[in-house]
PDB file of C-alpha atoms in Angstrom:
ATOM      1  CA  MET A   1      48.454 -19.208  24.663  1.00 55.00           C
ATOM      2  CA  LEU A   2      49.655 -21.054  22.006  1.00 56.00           C
ATOM      3  CA  LYS A   3      51.814 -18.210  20.271  1.00 57.00           C
ATOM      4  CA  PHE A   4      53.768 -17.637  23.553  1.00 56.00           C
ATOM      5  CA  GLY A   5      53.829 -21.203  24.874  1.00 60.00           C
ATOM      6  CA  LYS A   6      55.223 -23.164  22.016  1.00 62.00           C
ATOM      7  CA  PRO A   7      58.830 -21.630  22.286  1.00 66.00           C
ATOM      8  CA  LEU A   8      58.840 -22.651  25.711  1.00 63.00           C
ATOM      9  CA  GLY A   9      58.930 -26.285  24.740  1.00 65.00           C
ATOM     10  CA  LYS A  10      58.444 -29.034  27.894  1.00 64.00           C
ATOM     11  CA  ASP A  11      59.051 -26.211  30.351  1.00 60.00           C
ATOM     12  CA  ILE A  12      55.328 -25.142  29.840  1.00 65.00           C
ATOM     13  CA  ASP A  13      54.479 -28.232  32.031  1.00 63.00           C
ATOM     14  CA  ARG A  14      55.759 -26.321  35.083  1.00 59.00           C
ATOM     15  CA  LEU A  15      54.034 -22.903  34.243  1.00 61.00           C
ATOM     16  CA  ILE A  16      50.905 -23.694  32.994  1.00 67.00           C
ATOM     17  CA  SER A  17      47.383 -23.849  34.903  1.00 60.00           C
ATOM     18  CA  ILE A  18      44.813 -22.584  33.128  1.00 66.00           C
ATOM     19  CA  VAL A  19      44.542 -26.189  31.127  1.00 66.00           C
ATOM     20  CA  THR A  20      46.230 -29.150  31.836  1.00 72.00           C
ATOM     21  CA  PRO A  21      49.246 -29.786  30.049  1.00 70.00           C
ATOM     22  CA  SER A  22      48.310 -32.660  28.039  1.00 74.00           C
ATOM     23  CA  MET A  23      45.438 -30.294  26.265  1.00 73.00           C
ATOM     24  CA  PHE A  24      47.823 -27.620  25.436  1.00 67.00           C
ATOM     25  CA  HIS A  25      50.525 -30.111  23.558  1.00 71.00           C
ATOM     26  CA  ARG A  26      47.253 -31.563  21.940  1.00 75.00           C
ATOM     27  CA  TRP A  27      46.385 -27.841  20.969  1.00 72.00           C
ATOM     28  CA  VAL A  28      49.758 -27.704  19.277  1.00 72.00           C
ATOM     29  CA  ARG A  29      49.478 -30.533  17.418  1.00 75.00           C
ATOM     30  CA  GLU A  30      46.339 -30.116  16.144  1.00 74.00           C
ATOM     31  CA  GLU A  31      47.535 -26.703  14.894  1.00 74.00           C
ATOM     32  CA  ARG A  32      50.294 -28.094  13.008  1.00 74.00           C
ATOM     33  CA  ARG A  33      47.830 -30.253  10.854  1.00 72.00           C
ATOM     34  CA  GLY A  34      45.808 -27.074  10.340  1.00 65.00           C
ATOM     35  CA  TYR A  35      43.016 -27.680  12.248  1.00 62.00           C
ATOM     36  CA  LYS A  36      40.801 -24.677  13.246  1.00 61.00           C
ATOM     37  CA  PRO A  37      38.663 -25.110  16.603  1.00 58.00           C
ATOM     38  CA  ALA A  38      34.940 -24.408  16.148  1.00 55.00           C
ATOM     39  CA  LYS A  39      33.822 -21.085  17.422  1.00 55.00           C
ATOM     40  CA  PRO A  40      32.102 -20.997  20.935  1.00 53.00           C
ATOM     41  CA  GLY A  41      28.205 -21.171  21.347  1.00 49.00           C
ATOM     42  CA  ARG A  42      25.582 -22.963  19.521  1.00 53.00           C
ATOM     43  CA  PRO A  43      25.930 -23.347  15.844  1.00 53.00           C
ATOM     44  CA  ARG A  44      23.631 -21.207  13.484  1.00 55.00           C
ATOM     45  CA  LYS A  45      20.228 -22.309  12.345  1.00 59.00           C
ATOM     46  CA  ARG A  46      20.251 -23.518   8.871  1.00 74.00           C
ATOM     47  CA  GLN A  47      19.802 -20.911   6.076  1.00 82.00           C
ATOM     48  CA  VAL A  48      16.533 -22.320   5.054  1.00 84.00           C
ATOM     49  CA  LEU A  49      14.836 -22.292   8.401  1.00 82.00           C
ATOM     50  CA  ARG A  50      16.079 -18.601   8.636  1.00 82.00           C
ATOM     51  CA  GLU A  51      14.611 -17.616   5.318  1.00 84.00           C
ATOM     52  CA  LEU A  52      11.293 -19.344   6.544  1.00 85.00           C
ATOM     53  CA  VAL A  53      11.478 -17.141   9.854  1.00 82.00           C
ATOM     54  CA  ARG A  54      12.195 -14.102   7.688  1.00 80.00           C
ATOM     55  CA  LYS A  55       9.376 -15.216   5.218  1.00 82.00           C
ATOM     56  CA  ILE A  56       6.709 -15.555   8.191  1.00 79.00           C
ATOM     57  CA  ALA A  57       7.545 -12.491   9.869  1.00 77.00           C
ATOM     58  CA  ARG A  58       7.321  -9.916   6.760  1.00 74.00           C
ATOM     59  CA  GLU A  59       3.765 -11.517   5.486  1.00 73.00           C
ATOM     60  CA  THR A  60       2.140 -11.666   8.701  1.00 70.00           C
ATOM     61  CA  GLY A  61       2.263  -9.561  11.706  1.00 63.00           C
ATOM     62  CA  VAL A  62       2.191 -12.543  14.337  1.00 67.00           C
ATOM     63  CA  GLY A  63       3.972 -12.600  17.718  1.00 68.00           C
ATOM     64  CA  TYR A  64       6.195 -15.309  19.003  1.00 67.00           C
ATOM     65  CA  THR A  65       3.516 -17.882  20.218  1.00 69.00           C
ATOM     66  CA  ARG A  66       1.917 -17.777  16.613  1.00 74.00           C
ATOM     67  CA  PHE A  67       5.006 -18.094  15.360  1.00 76.00           C
ATOM     68  CA  LEU A  68       5.830 -21.442  16.742  1.00 78.00           C
ATOM     69  CA  GLY A  69       2.340 -22.295  16.376  1.00 79.00           C
ATOM     70  CA  GLU A  70       2.993 -22.058  12.374  1.00 80.00           C
ATOM     71  CA  LEU A  71       6.557 -23.942  12.580  1.00 81.00           C
ATOM     72  CA  ARG A  72       5.047 -26.663  14.494  1.00 81.00           C
ATOM     73  CA  ARG A  73       2.151 -27.137  11.933  1.00 80.00           C
ATOM     74  CA  LEU A  74       5.207 -27.429   9.364  1.00 82.00           C
ATOM     75  CA  GLY A  75       6.934 -30.106  11.739  1.00 82.00           C
ATOM     76  CA  ILE A  76       9.634 -27.853  12.877  1.00 82.00           C
ATOM     77  CA  ASN A  77      10.053 -28.513  16.697  1.00 80.00           C
ATOM     78  CA  ARG A  78      13.472 -27.827  17.250  1.00 78.00           C
ATOM     79  CA  ILE A  79      13.443 -24.118  17.535  1.00 81.00           C
ATOM     80  CA  CYS A  80      12.236 -22.007  20.449  1.00 82.00           C
ATOM     81  CA  GLN A  81      10.959 -18.580  21.218  1.00 81.00           C
ATOM     82  CA  GLN A  82      14.544 -16.876  21.988  1.00 83.00           C
ATOM     83  CA  THR A  83      16.326 -18.243  18.653  1.00 83.00           C
ATOM     84  CA  VAL A  84      12.875 -16.965  16.624  1.00 81.00           C
ATOM     85  CA  ARG A  85      13.867 -13.492  18.399  1.00 82.00           C
ATOM     86  CA  ASN A  86      17.584 -13.882  17.489  1.00 83.00           C
ATOM     87  CA  ILE A  87      16.907 -14.394  13.892  1.00 81.00           C
ATOM     88  CA  LEU A  88      14.688 -11.345  13.574  1.00 79.00           C
ATOM     89  CA  LYS A  89      16.944  -8.994  15.220  1.00 80.00           C
ATOM     90  CA  GLU A  90      19.801 -10.194  13.144  1.00 81.00           C
ATOM     91  CA  GLU A  91      17.740  -9.873  10.130  1.00 76.00           C
ATOM     92  CA  GLY A  92      17.105  -6.140  11.290  1.00 75.00           C
ATOM     93  CA  ILE A  93      13.026  -7.104  11.411  1.00 73.00           C
ATOM     94  CA  ASP A  94      11.052  -5.764  14.377  1.00 70.00           C
ATOM     95  CA  THR A  95      10.383  -8.225  16.990  1.00 66.00           C
ATOM     96  CA  SER A  96       7.194  -7.250  18.115  1.00 67.00           C
ATOM     97  CA  PRO A  97       3.882  -7.984  16.817  1.00 61.00           C
ATOM     98  CA  LYS A  98       2.233  -6.164  14.476  1.00 56.00           C
ATOM     99  CA  ARG A  99       5.707  -4.988  13.324  1.00 51.00           C
ATOM    100  CA  SER A 100       4.205  -2.977  10.566  1.00 51.00           C
ATOM    101  CA  ARG A 101       0.800  -1.224   9.552  1.00 54.00           C
ATOM    102  CA  GLY A 102       1.242  -3.268   6.318  1.00 57.00           C
ATOM    103  CA  SER A 103       1.735  -1.954   2.522  1.00 63.00           C
ATOM    104  CA  TRP A 104      -0.905  -0.393   0.087  1.00 62.00           C
ATOM    105  CA  GLU A 105      -0.653  -3.741  -1.493  1.00 68.00           C
ATOM    106  CA  GLN A 106      -2.031  -5.504   1.409  1.00 68.00           C
ATOM    107  CA  PHE A 107      -4.462  -3.046   2.001  1.00 69.00           C
ATOM    108  CA  ILE A 108      -5.982  -3.667  -1.425  1.00 72.00           C
ATOM    109  CA  LYS A 109      -5.964  -7.280  -1.416  1.00 74.00           C
ATOM    110  CA  ILE A 110      -7.486  -7.744   2.250  1.00 75.00           C
ATOM    111  CA  HIS A 111     -10.199  -5.204   1.432  1.00 77.00           C
ATOM    112  CA  ALA A 112     -10.698  -6.021  -2.129  1.00 80.00           C
ATOM    113  CA  LYS A 113     -14.288  -7.360  -2.087  1.00 85.00           C
ATOM    114  CA  THR A 114     -15.661  -4.492  -0.154  1.00 90.00           C
ATOM    115  CA  LEU A 115     -13.218  -2.233  -1.713  1.00 89.00           C
ATOM    116  CA  TRP A 116     -14.100   0.555  -4.325  1.00 91.00           C
ATOM    117  CA  ALA A 117     -12.547   3.371  -6.318  1.00 89.00           C
ATOM    118  CA  CYS A 118     -13.993   6.390  -7.805  1.00 90.00           C
ATOM    119  CA  ASP A 119     -12.620   8.917 -10.233  1.00 89.00           C
ATOM    120  CA  PHE A 120     -14.045  11.649 -12.505  1.00 90.00           C
ATOM    121  CA  PHE A 121     -13.603  11.701 -16.396  1.00 86.00           C
ATOM    122  CA  THR A 122     -14.809  13.769 -19.041  1.00 87.00           C
ATOM    123  CA  GLN A 123     -16.257  13.617 -22.662  1.00 88.00           C
ATOM    124  CA  ARG A 124     -16.675  16.542 -25.336  1.00 89.00           C
ATOM    125  CA  VAL A 125     -20.100  16.978 -26.441  1.00 92.00           C
ATOM    126  CA  ILE A 126     -21.859  18.707 -29.224  1.00 91.00           C
ATOM    127  CA  THR A 127     -24.364  20.944 -27.820  1.00 91.00           C
ATOM    128  CA  PRO A 128     -26.615  24.132 -29.496  1.00 90.00           C
ATOM    129  CA  ARG A 129     -24.117  26.265 -27.634  1.00 88.00           C
ATOM    130  CA  GLY A 130     -20.996  24.480 -29.324  1.00 92.00           C
ATOM    131  CA  VAL A 131     -18.668  21.583 -27.945  1.00 93.00           C
ATOM    132  CA  VAL A 132     -19.000  21.276 -24.145  1.00 94.00           C
ATOM    133  CA  ASN A 133     -17.271  19.152 -21.588  1.00 93.00           C
ATOM    134  CA  TYR A 134     -19.540  16.859 -19.762  1.00 94.00           C
ATOM    135  CA  PHE A 135     -18.404  15.528 -16.682  1.00 94.00           C
ATOM    136  CA  LEU A 136     -19.109  11.785 -15.325  1.00 93.00           C
ATOM    137  CA  LEU A 137     -18.193   9.838 -12.194  1.00 93.00           C
ATOM    138  CA  VAL A 138     -17.195   6.232 -12.247  1.00 91.00           C
ATOM    139  CA  PHE A 139     -16.762   3.583  -9.310  1.00 93.00           C
ATOM    140  CA  ILE A 140     -15.280   0.390  -9.658  1.00 90.00           C
ATOM    141  CA  ASN A 141     -15.158  -2.344  -7.577  1.00 89.00           C
ATOM    142  CA  VAL A 142     -11.592  -3.481  -7.140  1.00 85.00           C
ATOM    143  CA  GLU A 143     -11.757  -7.212  -6.952  1.00 86.00           C
ATOM    144  CA  THR A 144     -14.821  -7.923  -9.096  1.00 85.00           C
ATOM    145  CA  ARG A 145     -13.919  -4.756 -11.686  1.00 86.00           C
ATOM    146  CA  ASP A 146     -18.025  -4.145 -11.533  1.00 88.00           C
ATOM    147  CA  ILE A 147     -18.518  -0.595 -12.507  1.00 90.00           C
ATOM    148  CA  PHE A 148     -21.422   2.039 -11.790  1.00 92.00           C
ATOM    149  CA  VAL A 149     -21.237   5.156 -13.962  1.00 92.00           C
ATOM    150  CA  SER A 150     -23.303   8.364 -13.083  1.00 93.00           C
ATOM    151  CA  ASN A 151     -25.338  10.288 -15.486  1.00 93.00           C
ATOM    152  CA  SER A 152     -23.584  13.149 -17.061  1.00 93.00           C
ATOM    153  CA  THR A 153     -23.265  16.632 -16.104  1.00 95.00           C
ATOM    154  CA  ALA A 154     -21.741  19.793 -17.939  1.00 95.00           C
ATOM    155  CA  HIS A 155     -22.116  21.809 -14.257  1.00 94.00           C
ATOM    156  CA  PRO A 156     -20.659  19.208 -11.668  1.00 95.00           C
ATOM    157  CA  ASP A 157     -21.462  21.488  -8.743  1.00 95.00           C
ATOM    158  CA  SER A 158     -21.981  20.456  -4.881  1.00 94.00           C
ATOM    159  CA  ALA A 159     -25.423  19.200  -5.249  1.00 95.00           C
ATOM    160  CA  TRP A 160     -24.745  17.093  -8.180  1.00 96.00           C
ATOM    161  CA  VAL A 161     -21.486  15.950  -6.731  1.00 95.00           C
ATOM    162  CA  THR A 162     -23.385  15.167  -3.333  1.00 95.00           C
ATOM    163  CA  GLN A 163     -26.012  13.202  -5.224  1.00 96.00           C
ATOM    164  CA  GLN A 164     -23.336  10.634  -6.771  1.00 96.00           C
ATOM    165  CA  PRO A 165     -22.729   8.501  -3.502  1.00 95.00           C
ATOM    166  CA  ARG A 166     -26.279   8.249  -2.747  1.00 96.00           C
ATOM    167  CA  ASN A 167     -27.035   6.739  -6.170  1.00 96.00           C
ATOM    168  CA  PHE A 168     -23.912   4.804  -5.638  1.00 95.00           C
ATOM    169  CA  LEU A 169     -24.918   3.329  -2.573  1.00 95.00           C
ATOM    170  CA  MET A 170     -28.609   2.292  -3.835  1.00 95.00           C
ATOM    171  CA  TYR A 171     -26.529   0.710  -6.630  1.00 93.00           C
ATOM    172  CA  THR A 172     -24.788  -1.642  -4.110  1.00 93.00           C
ATOM    173  CA  ALA A 173     -27.816  -1.752  -1.806  1.00 92.00           C
ATOM    174  CA  ASP A 174     -28.657  -5.580  -2.893  1.00 89.00           C
ATOM    175  CA  ARG A 175     -24.766  -6.615  -3.040  1.00 87.00           C
ATOM    176  CA  ASP A 176     -23.844  -9.377  -0.644  1.00 85.00           C
ATOM    177  CA  GLU A 177     -20.732  -7.474  -0.016  1.00 87.00           C
ATOM    178  CA  GLN A 178     -21.373  -3.806   0.964  1.00 91.00           C
ATOM    179  CA  PRO A 179     -19.207  -1.438   0.537  1.00 92.00           C
ATOM    180  CA  THR A 180     -16.601  -0.652   3.144  1.00 92.00           C
ATOM    181  CA  TYR A 181     -13.880   1.662   1.675  1.00 90.00           C
ATOM    182  CA  LEU A 182     -13.909   3.985  -1.092  1.00 91.00           C
ATOM    183  CA  MET A 183     -10.642   5.376  -2.612  1.00 88.00           C
ATOM    184  CA  ARG A 184     -10.657   8.854  -4.259  1.00 88.00           C
ATOM    185  CA  ASP A 185      -8.137  11.590  -5.291  1.00 87.00           C
ATOM    186  CA  ARG A 186      -7.969  14.938  -4.316  1.00 87.00           C
ATOM    187  CA  ASP A 187      -9.999  16.488  -6.988  1.00 89.00           C
ATOM    188  CA  THR A 188     -11.231  19.595  -5.510  1.00 91.00           C
ATOM    189  CA  LYS A 189     -14.895  18.330  -7.374  1.00 93.00           C
ATOM    190  CA  PHE A 190     -15.034  16.331  -4.780  1.00 93.00           C
ATOM    191  CA  THR A 191     -16.741  17.979  -1.438  1.00 91.00           C
ATOM    192  CA  ALA A 192     -17.291  17.565   2.231  1.00 92.00           C
ATOM    193  CA  GLN A 193     -20.970  16.579   1.582  1.00 94.00           C
ATOM    194  CA  PHE A 194     -19.531  13.772  -0.712  1.00 95.00           C
ATOM    195  CA  ASP A 195     -18.060  12.258   2.068  1.00 93.00           C
ATOM    196  CA  ASP A 196     -20.423  12.903   4.825  1.00 94.00           C
ATOM    197  CA  VAL A 197     -22.956  10.712   2.636  1.00 94.00           C
ATOM    198  CA  LEU A 198     -20.227   7.743   2.499  1.00 93.00           C
ATOM    199  CA  LYS A 199     -19.666   8.402   6.473  1.00 93.00           C
ATOM    200  CA  ALA A 200     -23.828   7.950   7.444  1.00 94.00           C
ATOM    201  CA  GLU A 201     -23.607   4.682   5.618  1.00 92.00           C
ATOM    202  CA  GLY A 202     -20.574   3.489   7.346  1.00 92.00           C
ATOM    203  CA  VAL A 203     -18.320   3.636   4.385  1.00 93.00           C
ATOM    204  CA  LYS A 204     -14.899   4.944   5.163  1.00 91.00           C
ATOM    205  CA  PHE A 205     -13.113   6.812   2.441  1.00 84.00           C
ATOM    206  CA  LYS A 206      -8.928   7.092   1.634  1.00 84.00           C
ATOM    207  CA  VAL A 207      -7.966  10.030   0.264  1.00 85.00           C
ATOM    208  CA  LEU A 208      -4.814   9.346  -1.864  1.00 80.00           C
ATOM    209  CA  PRO A 209      -1.402  11.634  -1.608  1.00 74.00           C
ATOM    210  CA  ILE A 210      -1.290  14.195  -4.309  1.00 72.00           C
ATOM    211  CA  GLN A 211      -0.077  13.525  -7.759  1.00 64.00           C
ATOM    212  CA  SER A 212      -0.184   9.494  -6.883  1.00 61.00           C
ATOM    213  CA  PRO A 213      -2.477   8.072 -10.108  1.00 60.00           C
ATOM    214  CA  ASN A 214      -0.758   4.760  -9.556  1.00 59.00           C
ATOM    215  CA  LEU A 215      -2.547   4.158  -6.203  1.00 57.00           C
ATOM    216  CA  ILE A 216      -5.958   4.573  -8.129  1.00 58.00           C
ATOM    217  CA  LEU A 217      -4.952   2.894 -11.604  1.00 54.00           C
ATOM    218  CA  VAL A 218      -8.060   0.563 -11.203  1.00 54.00           C
ATOM    219  CA  ALA A 219     -10.609   3.538 -11.848  1.00 53.00           C
ATOM    220  CA  ASN A 220      -8.028   5.418 -14.226  1.00 57.00           C
ATOM    221  CA  GLU A 221      -7.893   2.423 -16.487  1.00 56.00           C
ATOM    222  CA  SER A 222     -11.891   1.660 -16.518  1.00 54.00           C
ATOM    223  CA  SER A 223     -12.545   5.544 -17.311  1.00 52.00           C
ATOM    224  CA  LYS A 224      -9.589   5.423 -19.922  1.00 52.00           C
ATOM    225  CA  ALA A 225     -10.972   1.826 -21.338  1.00 54.00           C
ATOM    226  CA  SER A 226     -14.649   3.605 -21.747  1.00 52.00           C
ATOM    227  CA  SER A 227     -13.075   6.498 -23.673  1.00 48.00           C
ATOM    228  CA  ARG A 228     -11.064   4.500 -26.061  1.00 49.00           C
ATOM    229  CA  ASN A 229     -13.855   1.775 -26.700  1.00 52.00           C
ATOM    230  CA  ALA A 230     -16.976   3.765 -27.082  1.00 53.00           C
ATOM    231  CA  TRP A 231     -16.868   7.493 -27.251  1.00 54.00           C
ATOM    232  CA  THR A 232     -13.795   8.304 -29.539  1.00 58.00           C
ATOM    233  CA  ILE A 233     -15.445   6.759 -32.614  1.00 66.00           C
ATOM    234  CA  PHE A 234     -18.962   8.533 -31.892  1.00 72.00           C
ATOM    235  CA  LEU A 235     -20.030  12.287 -32.337  1.00 80.00           C
ATOM    236  CA  VAL A 236     -22.144  13.028 -29.309  1.00 86.00           C
ATOM    237  CA  PHE A 237     -25.174  15.011 -29.481  1.00 90.00           C
ATOM    238  CA  GLY A 238     -26.237  16.087 -26.334  1.00 90.00           C
ATOM    239  CA  GLU A 239     -26.509  15.063 -22.874  1.00 92.00           C
ATOM    240  CA  GLN A 240     -29.413  12.248 -23.192  1.00 92.00           C
ATOM    241  CA  HIS A 241     -27.175  11.055 -26.073  1.00 90.00           C
ATOM    242  CA  LEU A 242     -24.107  10.581 -23.994  1.00 90.00           C
ATOM    243  CA  ASN A 243     -26.021   9.007 -21.277  1.00 91.00           C
ATOM    244  CA  ASP A 244     -27.484   6.387 -23.383  1.00 90.00           C
ATOM    245  CA  LEU A 245     -23.956   5.624 -24.689  1.00 88.00           C
ATOM    246  CA  VAL A 246     -22.785   5.276 -21.162  1.00 87.00           C
ATOM    247  CA  LEU A 247     -25.335   2.966 -20.234  1.00 88.00           C
ATOM    248  CA  GLU A 248     -24.933   0.273 -23.267  1.00 87.00           C
ATOM    249  CA  TYR A 249     -21.110   0.521 -22.517  1.00 86.00           C
ATOM    250  CA  VAL A 250     -21.416  -0.153 -18.712  1.00 87.00           C
ATOM    251  CA  ARG A 251     -23.785  -3.119 -19.455  1.00 86.00           C
ATOM    252  CA  TYR A 252     -21.198  -4.859 -21.857  1.00 84.00           C
ATOM    253  CA  TYR A 253     -18.685  -3.910 -19.399  1.00 83.00           C
ATOM    254  CA  ASN A 254     -20.247  -5.348 -16.243  1.00 84.00           C
ATOM    255  CA  ASP A 255     -22.011  -8.568 -18.498  1.00 83.00           C
ATOM    256  CA  GLY A 256     -19.602  -9.223 -21.415  1.00 77.00           C
ATOM    257  CA  ARG A 257     -16.362  -7.905 -21.106  1.00 77.00           C
ATOM    258  CA  ALA A 258     -13.236 -10.293 -20.315  1.00 76.00           C
ATOM    259  CA  HIS A 259     -11.084  -8.866 -17.788  1.00 72.00           C
ATOM    260  CA  PHE A 260      -7.607 -10.380 -17.194  1.00 72.00           C
ATOM    261  CA  SER A 261      -7.754  -9.954 -13.547  1.00 71.00           C
ATOM    262  CA  ARG A 262     -10.764 -11.940 -13.293  1.00 74.00           C
ATOM    263  CA  ASP A 263      -9.420 -15.130 -15.362  1.00 74.00           C
ATOM    264  CA  PHE A 264     -10.644 -13.296 -18.511  1.00 77.00           C
ATOM    265  CA  LEU A 265     -14.320 -13.580 -17.295  1.00 78.00           C
ATOM    266  CA  PRO A 266     -16.759 -10.276 -17.036  1.00 80.00           C
ATOM    267  CA  PRO A 267     -17.520  -9.085 -13.565  1.00 79.00           C
ATOM    268  CA  SER A 268     -21.115 -10.616 -13.391  1.00 78.00           C
ATOM    269  CA  CYS A 269     -19.626 -14.032 -13.983  1.00 77.00           C
ATOM    270  CA  ALA A 270     -19.418 -15.461 -10.279  1.00 73.00           C
ATOM    271  CA  ASP A 271     -18.301 -19.056 -11.953  1.00 75.00           C
ATOM    272  CA  PRO A 272     -16.455 -19.912 -14.910  1.00 75.00           C
ATOM    273  CA  PRO A 273     -18.545 -21.689 -17.638  1.00 72.00           C
ATOM    274  CA  VAL A 274     -18.442 -25.440 -17.480  1.00 76.00           C
ATOM    275  CA  GLU A 275     -15.731 -26.862 -19.450  1.00 76.00           C
ATOM    276  CA  ASN A 276     -16.810 -27.585 -23.119  1.00 74.00           C
ATOM    277  CA  ASP A 277     -14.480 -28.783 -25.923  1.00 74.00           C
ATOM    278  CA  THR A 278     -17.030 -29.331 -28.341  1.00 78.00           C
ATOM    279  CA  ILE A 279     -17.357 -26.526 -31.448  1.00 78.00           C
ATOM    280  CA  VAL A 280     -20.054 -26.242 -33.643  1.00 81.00           C
ATOM    281  CA  LEU A 281     -20.044 -22.885 -35.255  1.00 83.00           C
ATOM    282  CA  ASP A 282     -23.571 -22.632 -35.903  1.00 81.00           C
ATOM    283  CA  GLU A 283     -23.711 -22.617 -32.090  1.00 81.00           C
ATOM    284  CA  ILE A 284     -21.426 -20.124 -31.845  1.00 85.00           C
ATOM    285  CA  VAL A 285     -23.540 -16.712 -31.789  1.00 87.00           C
ATOM    286  CA  ARG A 286     -22.300 -13.133 -32.232  1.00 84.00           C
ATOM    287  CA  ARG A 287     -23.788 -10.412 -29.725  1.00 81.00           C
ATOM    288  CA  GLU A 288     -23.415  -6.592 -30.582  1.00 81.00           C
ATOM    289  CA  ARG A 289     -23.792  -2.889 -28.666  1.00 78.00           C
ATOM    290  CA  LEU A 290     -23.394   0.187 -29.583  1.00 75.00           C
ATOM    291  CA  GLY A 291     -24.565  -0.569 -33.286  1.00 73.00           C
ATOM    292  CA  GLY A 292     -22.054  -3.088 -33.696  1.00 74.00           C
ATOM    293  CA  LEU A 293     -19.002  -1.228 -32.380  1.00 74.00           C
ATOM    294  CA  ILE A 294     -18.694  -4.285 -29.477  1.00 76.00           C
ATOM    295  CA  ARG A 295     -19.134  -7.671 -30.570  1.00 78.00           C
ATOM    296  CA  TRP A 296     -18.795 -10.693 -28.408  1.00 72.00           C
ATOM    297  CA  TYR A 297     -19.809 -14.202 -28.732  1.00 79.00           C
ATOM    298  CA  GLU A 298     -21.993 -16.765 -26.929  1.00 79.00           C
ATOM    299  CA  ARG A 299     -23.073 -20.308 -27.289  1.00 80.00           C
ATOM    300  CA  ALA A 300     -26.754 -20.363 -28.327  1.00 81.00           C
ATOM    301  CA  ALA A 301     -29.730 -21.263 -25.721  1.00 73.00           C
TER     302      ALA A 301
END
């Protein structure tokens, strides 16, 4: 309107009908001063509020009522459902509740206390028939890092594999948090009977995608740590010798080994020791397992 109206000068007063002549002349004056009129519509919400809405949306699966409740709890009242919906749409986030099935990290975090993983590992053993590969199956709790390791076998047939979940369930029978999920890979040694034993006790299992060792990293790392720390230095003679070594290491792993993910506490330690800055060397006692291969320290009773 300004483009075509300004050349007419005062004659615009006789032609203009959309707005009053005085308003048109005010627009001309403001244009000369470099003033730009505001865009129509309500102003956009502050960027920090938009980021908060985006954060809540991505970290939860709540609908609008819960969404507004979270904002009210934070003292943010000047926002309505439609504004939340508009922000979500502009950010490309699904506006429906339970907008996603959740990530793998979220699944792990939610079920960590009752989530276990299992994996096979092998150890070369000297026998009268020569060097033989023996198999063990390790179960590990994702949160506590508590482990249970099967007895070894040179022949992991269906009967042996099927017995291991039974032994595992007996081991966890007295725990406050009973297993609800067990992760395993697609190793062909896992049989349908193995899964059936778990199903009968209400334990669901998660079969991981092909070639995805990163998804069961906890079990992999526990078996690797066992191999590095205990057996590589020993010459293992026979099945019973291997089982004794494994039992000794598992006792240390559960009761004495520091774990980074547990704030450097062992799995069996529910609460950290009471803070004690007093150091008396005679009261610090060294403990040993596996003939001194593994050492740790405790305060004398």
